[in-house]
C-alpha positions as CSV (number, residue, x, y, z in Angstrom):
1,X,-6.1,-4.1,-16.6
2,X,-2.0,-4.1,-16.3
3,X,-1.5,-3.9,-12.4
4,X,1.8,-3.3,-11.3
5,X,4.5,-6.0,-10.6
6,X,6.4,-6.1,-7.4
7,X,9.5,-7.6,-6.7
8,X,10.4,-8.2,-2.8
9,X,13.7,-9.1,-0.8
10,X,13.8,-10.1,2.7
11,X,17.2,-8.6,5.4
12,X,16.9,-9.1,9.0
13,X,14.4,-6.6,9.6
14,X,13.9,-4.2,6.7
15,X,11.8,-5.7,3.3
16,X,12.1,-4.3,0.0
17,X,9.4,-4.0,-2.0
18,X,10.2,-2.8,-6.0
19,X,7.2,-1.7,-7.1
20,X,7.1,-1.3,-10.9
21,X,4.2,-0.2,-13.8
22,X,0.8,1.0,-12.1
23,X,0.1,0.3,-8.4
24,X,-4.0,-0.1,-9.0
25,X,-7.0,-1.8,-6.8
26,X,-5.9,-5.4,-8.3
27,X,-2.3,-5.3,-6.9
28,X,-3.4,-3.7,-3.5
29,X,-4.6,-7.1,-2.2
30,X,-1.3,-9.1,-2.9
31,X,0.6,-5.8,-1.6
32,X,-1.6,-5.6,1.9
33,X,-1.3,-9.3,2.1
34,X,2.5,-9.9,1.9
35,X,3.3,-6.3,4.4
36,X,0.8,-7.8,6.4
37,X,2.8,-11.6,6.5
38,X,5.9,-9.7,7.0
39,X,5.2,-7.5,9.9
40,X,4.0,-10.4,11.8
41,X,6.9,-12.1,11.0
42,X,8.9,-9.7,12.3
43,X,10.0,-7.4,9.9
44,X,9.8,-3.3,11.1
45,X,11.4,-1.3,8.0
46,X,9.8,-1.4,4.5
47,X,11.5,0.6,2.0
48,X,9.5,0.6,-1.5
49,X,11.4,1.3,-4.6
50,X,9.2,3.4,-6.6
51,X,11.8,4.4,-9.3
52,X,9.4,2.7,-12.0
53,X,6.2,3.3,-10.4
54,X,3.9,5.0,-13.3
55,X,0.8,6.0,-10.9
56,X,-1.0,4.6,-7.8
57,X,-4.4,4.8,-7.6
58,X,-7.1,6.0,-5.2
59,X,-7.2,2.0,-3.6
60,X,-3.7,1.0,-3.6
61,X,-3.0,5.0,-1.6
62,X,-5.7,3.9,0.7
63,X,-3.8,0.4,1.4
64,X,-0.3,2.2,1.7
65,X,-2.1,4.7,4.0
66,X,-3.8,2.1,5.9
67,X,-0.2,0.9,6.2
68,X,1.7,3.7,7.1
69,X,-1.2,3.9,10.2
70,X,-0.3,0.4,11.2
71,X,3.6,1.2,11.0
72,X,3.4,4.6,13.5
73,X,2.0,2.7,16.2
74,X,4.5,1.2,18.5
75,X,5.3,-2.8,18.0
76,X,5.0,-4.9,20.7
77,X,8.9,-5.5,20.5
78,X,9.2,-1.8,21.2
79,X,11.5,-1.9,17.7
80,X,10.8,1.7,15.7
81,X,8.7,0.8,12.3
82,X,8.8,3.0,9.3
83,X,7.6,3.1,5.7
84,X,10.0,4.7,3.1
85,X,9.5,5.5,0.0
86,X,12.3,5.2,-2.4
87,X,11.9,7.7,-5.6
88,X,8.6,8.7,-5.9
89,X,7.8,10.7,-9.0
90,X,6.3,14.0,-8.4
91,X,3.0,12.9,-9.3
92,X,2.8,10.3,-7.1
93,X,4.2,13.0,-4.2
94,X,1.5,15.4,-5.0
95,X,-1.2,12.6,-4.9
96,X,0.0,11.7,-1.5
97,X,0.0,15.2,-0.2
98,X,-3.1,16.2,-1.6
99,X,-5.4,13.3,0.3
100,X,-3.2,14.3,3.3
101,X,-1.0,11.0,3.4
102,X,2.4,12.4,3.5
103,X,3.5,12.4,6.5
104,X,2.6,8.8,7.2
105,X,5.8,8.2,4.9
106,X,9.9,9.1,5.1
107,X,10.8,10.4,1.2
108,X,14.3,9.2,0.0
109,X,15.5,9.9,-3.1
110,X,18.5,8.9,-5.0
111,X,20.6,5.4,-5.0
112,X,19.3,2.8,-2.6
113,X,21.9,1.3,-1.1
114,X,21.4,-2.0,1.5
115,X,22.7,-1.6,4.7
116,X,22.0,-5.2,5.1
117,X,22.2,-8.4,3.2
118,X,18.7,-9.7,1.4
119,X,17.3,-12.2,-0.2
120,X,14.7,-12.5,-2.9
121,X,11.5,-14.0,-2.0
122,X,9.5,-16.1,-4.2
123,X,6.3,-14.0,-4.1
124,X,3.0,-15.0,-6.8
125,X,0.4,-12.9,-6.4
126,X,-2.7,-14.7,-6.4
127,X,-6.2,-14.1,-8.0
128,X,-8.3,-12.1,-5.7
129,X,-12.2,-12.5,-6.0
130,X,-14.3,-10.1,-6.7
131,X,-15.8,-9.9,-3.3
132,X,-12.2,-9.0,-1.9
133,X,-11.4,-6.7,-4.7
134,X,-14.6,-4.8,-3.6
135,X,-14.1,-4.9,-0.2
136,X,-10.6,-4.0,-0.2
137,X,-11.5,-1.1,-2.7
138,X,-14.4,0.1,0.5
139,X,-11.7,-0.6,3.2
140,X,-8.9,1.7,1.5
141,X,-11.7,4.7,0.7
142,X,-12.7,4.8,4.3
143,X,-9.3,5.2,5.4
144,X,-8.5,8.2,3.4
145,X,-11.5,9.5,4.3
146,X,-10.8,8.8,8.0
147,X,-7.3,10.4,8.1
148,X,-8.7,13.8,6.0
149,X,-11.9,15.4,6.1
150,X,-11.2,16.8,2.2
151,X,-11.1,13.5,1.3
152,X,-14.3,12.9,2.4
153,X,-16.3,14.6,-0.7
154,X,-13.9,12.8,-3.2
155,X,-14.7,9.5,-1.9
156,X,-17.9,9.0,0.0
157,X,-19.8,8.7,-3.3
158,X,-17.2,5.8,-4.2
159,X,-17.8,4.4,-0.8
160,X,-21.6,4.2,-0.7
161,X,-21.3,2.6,-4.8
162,X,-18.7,0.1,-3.1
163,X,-20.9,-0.7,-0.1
164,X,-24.0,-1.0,-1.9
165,X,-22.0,-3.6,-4.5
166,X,-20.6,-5.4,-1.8
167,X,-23.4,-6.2,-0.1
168,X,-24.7,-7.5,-3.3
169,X,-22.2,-9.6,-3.9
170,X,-22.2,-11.2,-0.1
171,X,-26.2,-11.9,-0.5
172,X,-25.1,-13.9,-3.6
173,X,-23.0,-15.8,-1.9
C-alpha cells in the first residue's frame, strides 16, 4: 500500500513537514517518530503542508491528534507550541471535525511563505514491524476515542481487533 511521502525542513524553531499522496497507518510511525525527535530537540512550531495530501486515515488522525495534545501543553521552555496545517482539502477538514480533532490544529490556507530560513533534512523512513504498525494503529484509536465520546462506537471494535492481534503478536515473540 502507497503511503504518503513527506518532505521536512528544519528553521530555528518551526519544522516543515510536506506531506504528499495518502497519510495511512504505514507513514504514521516515521511521522510520530521524526515530530517526536524534533520537539525534543527543540523545535515548537510545526507547519504541515498538506497542499497534496489525497486522505489521512483513521491511524495517521489519531497520531496528528495525539500530537496536537502533546503540542497544547506548555513546554518546559515556556516557548508557545502549535500545529498548523497548511491547505487541507475539505475532506480532510471534515474528517478532522467530525472525530472532534479540530481544534487541536490552526487552519491556514493559501501561499506559505517562511518567515525564517530552513534547511532540508535528510529524512528515510524506515521499515516499521508489524508489532509497531499494530500497536501504533491501537495507540492512535484510543486517542480519538479518548478526546470524543462519538468516536468511541467507530473505533472500539477496531480497538479490541488491534488489542487482541497485538497481544498475539507479543506472545510470539
Amino acid at each position: 500500500m502507497n503511503s504518503a511521502k513527506m518532505s521536512v525542513s528544519v528553521g530555528r524553531r518551526c519544522v516543515f513537514v510536506k506531506i504528499e499522496g495518502r497519510a495511512n497507518f504505514t507513514s504514521s510511525i516515521d511521522f510520530k517518530t521524526l515530530l517526536n525527535e524534533l520537539m525534543q530537540k527543540g523545535s515548537s512550531c510545526f507547519v504541515l503542508d498538506l497542499t497534496e495530501c489525497t486522505l489521512m486515515d483513521s491511524t495517521f488522525l489519531g497520531v496528528l491528534a495525539g500530537f496536537g495534545l502533546k503540542t497544547s501543553e506548555p513546554p518546559p521552555q515556556g516557548d508557545e507550541r502549535a500545529i498548523k496545517l497548511f491547505n487541507p482539502s475539505e475532506r480532510i477538514l471534515e474528517l478532522l471535525e467530525s472525530l472532534g480533532i479540530l481544534h487541536l490544529f490552526q487552519i491556514m490556507n493559501g501561499e506559505l511563505k517562511l518567515r525564517e530560513t530552513v534547511t532540508p533534512m535528510e529524512h528515510s523512513a524506515p521499515t516499521p514491524t508489524r508489532e509497531q504498525i499494530t500497536e501504533t494503529c491501537l495507540e492512535a484509536h484510543n486517542i480519538l476515542m479518548g478526546i470524543s465520546p462519538d468516536n468511541v462506537p467507530r473505533f472500539k471494535d477496531v480497538a479490541a481487533f488491534l488489542a487482541e492481534d497485538l497481544k498475539k503478536i507479543q506472545s510470539k515473540s
